C-alpha cells in the first residue's frame, strides 16, 4: 500500500516561496502509469488541483498558478516537491499530495497524504 506524507513549513511570509515535499513509500514515483499530484483547499473553499508530475517526469500545471508554480522530483529519494513563488495570503490552504492514474483530478480515487496546513502571513 503506497503512503504519501507532506512536509514543509507551516508559515510562509508574503512574497516568499512556499516549498513542500511529498515523501512516498510503498511504491515508486517512476512506476507507470501513475501521476503525482498537488492539490490544495483554502479555508471555506473547495479542492483545487495545482499540478502534477507524471511517472516519466512530465509536468502539468493549473493555468491559475502556472506563472508561479514548479513541481519536480528526486527519484533517488522517492520524493516530489512543490514550489510556489510570490505567495499571498490567498495561498493559505491545506496542501495535499496524491497519486492517481489521472493527471487532473480532485477526487479521492487514488492515494492521498494527510495534508499539511500552510499559512501565508507576515
mmCIF file of C-alpha atoms in Angstrom:
data_model
loop_
_atom_site.group_PDB
_atom_site.id
_atom_site.type_symbol
_atom_site.label_atom_id
_atom_site.label_comp_id
_atom_site.label_asym_id
_atom_site.label_seq_id
_atom_site.Cartn_x
_atom_site.Cartn_y
_atom_site.Cartn_z
ATOM 1 C CA UNK A 1 0.000 0.000 0.000
ATOM 2 C CA UNK A 2 1.518 3.294 -1.066
ATOM 3 C CA UNK A 3 1.763 6.036 1.536
ATOM 4 C CA UNK A 4 2.341 9.742 0.963
ATOM 5 C CA UNK A 5 3.335 12.333 3.540
ATOM 6 C CA UNK A 6 3.633 16.079 3.002
ATOM 7 C CA UNK A 7 6.278 18.119 4.799
ATOM 8 C CA UNK A 8 7.364 21.730 4.864
ATOM 9 C CA UNK A 9 6.996 24.972 6.772
ATOM 10 C CA UNK A 10 3.591 25.755 8.164
ATOM 11 C CA UNK A 11 4.103 29.502 7.954
ATOM 12 C CA UNK A 12 5.398 31.466 4.980
ATOM 13 C CA UNK A 13 5.709 35.236 4.665
ATOM 14 C CA UNK A 14 4.052 37.086 1.770
ATOM 15 C CA UNK A 15 6.195 37.361 -1.368
ATOM 16 C CA UNK A 16 8.317 34.385 -0.340
ATOM 17 C CA UNK A 17 8.435 30.936 -1.948
ATOM 18 C CA UNK A 18 6.398 28.072 -0.496
ATOM 19 C CA UNK A 19 8.231 24.750 -0.709
ATOM 20 C CA UNK A 20 6.633 21.414 0.157
ATOM 21 C CA UNK A 21 7.910 17.871 -0.207
ATOM 22 C CA UNK A 22 5.873 14.714 -0.610
ATOM 23 C CA UNK A 23 7.670 11.592 0.590
ATOM 24 C CA UNK A 24 6.390 8.364 -0.924
ATOM 25 C CA UNK A 25 6.731 4.840 0.440
ATOM 26 C CA UNK A 26 5.367 1.532 -0.749
ATOM 27 C CA UNK A 27 5.611 2.469 -4.423
ATOM 28 C CA UNK A 28 7.998 4.136 -6.837
ATOM 29 C CA UNK A 29 7.287 7.580 -8.267
ATOM 30 C CA UNK A 30 8.618 6.258 -11.590
ATOM 31 C CA UNK A 31 6.026 3.469 -11.760
ATOM 32 C CA UNK A 32 3.830 3.530 -14.862
ATOM 33 C CA UNK A 33 1.001 4.710 -15.119
ATOM 34 C CA UNK A 34 0.825 6.900 -12.062
ATOM 35 C CA UNK A 35 0.815 10.664 -11.741
ATOM 36 C CA UNK A 36 1.895 12.545 -8.639
ATOM 37 C CA UNK A 37 -0.335 15.469 -7.853
ATOM 38 C CA UNK A 38 -0.533 18.557 -5.672
ATOM 39 C CA UNK A 39 -3.974 19.720 -4.532
ATOM 40 C CA UNK A 40 -4.943 22.415 -2.054
ATOM 41 C CA UNK A 41 -8.012 23.510 -0.146
ATOM 42 C CA UNK A 42 -8.231 27.109 1.062
ATOM 43 C CA UNK A 43 -10.341 27.711 4.165
ATOM 44 C CA UNK A 44 -14.023 27.578 3.361
ATOM 45 C CA UNK A 45 -13.416 26.648 -0.280
ATOM 46 C CA UNK A 46 -13.264 23.546 -2.419
ATOM 47 C CA UNK A 47 -10.332 21.475 -3.561
ATOM 48 C CA UNK A 48 -8.087 22.994 -6.234
ATOM 49 C CA UNK A 49 -5.828 20.951 -8.493
ATOM 50 C CA UNK A 50 -2.486 22.712 -8.712
ATOM 51 C CA UNK A 51 -0.360 20.483 -10.872
ATOM 52 C CA UNK A 52 1.193 17.107 -11.404
ATOM 53 C CA UNK A 53 4.319 15.276 -12.439
ATOM 54 C CA UNK A 54 3.991 12.017 -14.313
ATOM 55 C CA UNK A 55 5.865 8.779 -13.740
ATOM 56 C CA UNK A 56 8.101 9.794 -16.660
ATOM 57 C CA UNK A 57 8.782 13.294 -15.323
ATOM 58 C CA UNK A 58 6.417 15.367 -17.462
ATOM 59 C CA UNK A 59 4.816 18.281 -15.627
ATOM 60 C CA UNK A 60 1.350 19.797 -15.868
ATOM 61 C CA UNK A 61 0.160 22.975 -14.171
ATOM 62 C CA UNK A 62 -3.111 24.727 -13.426
ATOM 63 C CA UNK A 63 -3.196 27.898 -15.546
ATOM 64 C CA UNK A 64 -4.260 29.891 -12.484
ATOM 65 C CA UNK A 65 -0.834 29.340 -10.883
ATOM 66 C CA UNK A 66 1.284 28.413 -13.894
ATOM 67 C CA UNK A 67 3.460 31.525 -13.689
ATOM 68 C CA UNK A 68 4.371 30.785 -10.066
ATOM 69 C CA UNK A 69 4.487 27.009 -9.716
ATOM 70 C CA UNK A 70 7.157 24.379 -10.211
ATOM 71 C CA UNK A 71 6.884 20.651 -9.498
ATOM 72 C CA UNK A 72 9.990 18.495 -9.505
ATOM 73 C CA UNK A 73 11.107 15.128 -8.232
ATOM 74 C CA UNK A 74 14.033 13.335 -6.678
ATOM 75 C CA UNK A 75 13.837 9.729 -7.788
ATOM 76 C CA UNK A 76 16.730 8.708 -5.527
ATOM 77 C CA UNK A 77 14.676 9.782 -2.501
ATOM 78 C CA UNK A 78 11.303 8.826 -3.988
ATOM 79 C CA UNK A 79 10.034 12.328 -3.325
ATOM 80 C CA UNK A 80 8.397 15.072 -5.337
ATOM 81 C CA UNK A 81 8.224 18.729 -4.452
ATOM 82 C CA UNK A 82 6.050 21.784 -4.933
ATOM 83 C CA UNK A 83 7.416 25.286 -5.147
ATOM 84 C CA UNK A 84 5.039 28.243 -5.309
ATOM 85 C CA UNK A 85 6.606 31.655 -5.725
ATOM 86 C CA UNK A 86 5.421 35.086 -4.632
ATOM 87 C CA UNK A 87 2.818 33.782 -2.217
ATOM 88 C CA UNK A 88 -0.001 35.916 -0.840
ATOM 89 C CA UNK A 89 -2.496 35.265 1.964
ATOM 90 C CA UNK A 90 -4.787 33.789 -0.713
ATOM 91 C CA UNK A 91 -2.345 30.862 -0.937
ATOM 92 C CA UNK A 92 -3.197 29.895 2.645
ATOM 93 C CA UNK A 93 -4.599 26.362 2.440
ATOM 94 C CA UNK A 94 -4.245 22.740 3.389
ATOM 95 C CA UNK A 95 -1.930 21.250 0.786
ATOM 96 C CA UNK A 96 -2.227 17.607 -0.236
ATOM 97 C CA UNK A 97 -0.075 15.349 -2.360
ATOM 98 C CA UNK A 98 -1.674 12.428 -4.105
ATOM 99 C CA UNK A 99 -1.155 9.587 -6.552
ATOM 100 C CA UNK A 100 -3.641 8.925 -9.303
ATOM 101 C CA UNK A 101 -3.911 7.429 -12.753
ATOM 102 C CA UNK A 102 -5.457 10.712 -13.865
ATOM 103 C CA UNK A 103 -3.368 13.849 -14.291
ATOM 104 C CA UNK A 104 -6.098 16.336 -13.370
ATOM 105 C CA UNK A 105 -8.325 15.274 -10.514
ATOM 106 C CA UNK A 106 -9.512 16.336 -7.103
ATOM 107 C CA UNK A 107 -11.433 13.153 -6.475
ATOM 108 C CA UNK A 108 -10.205 10.841 -3.763
ATOM 109 C CA UNK A 109 -9.976 7.853 -6.086
ATOM 110 C CA UNK A 110 -6.264 7.448 -5.589
ATOM 111 C CA UNK A 111 -3.926 7.637 -2.650
ATOM 112 C CA UNK A 112 -3.611 10.873 -0.699
ATOM 113 C CA UNK A 113 -1.376 12.219 2.005
ATOM 114 C CA UNK A 114 -2.926 13.533 5.243
ATOM 115 C CA UNK A 115 -2.390 17.140 4.153
ATOM 116 C CA UNK A 116 -0.369 19.947 5.675
ATOM 117 C CA UNK A 117 -1.580 23.387 6.670
ATOM 118 C CA UNK A 118 0.305 26.308 5.159
ATOM 119 C CA UNK A 119 -0.457 29.823 6.307
ATOM 120 C CA UNK A 120 0.817 32.880 4.481
ATOM 121 C CA UNK A 121 1.166 35.732 6.911
ATOM 122 C CA UNK A 122 3.668 38.326 7.980
#
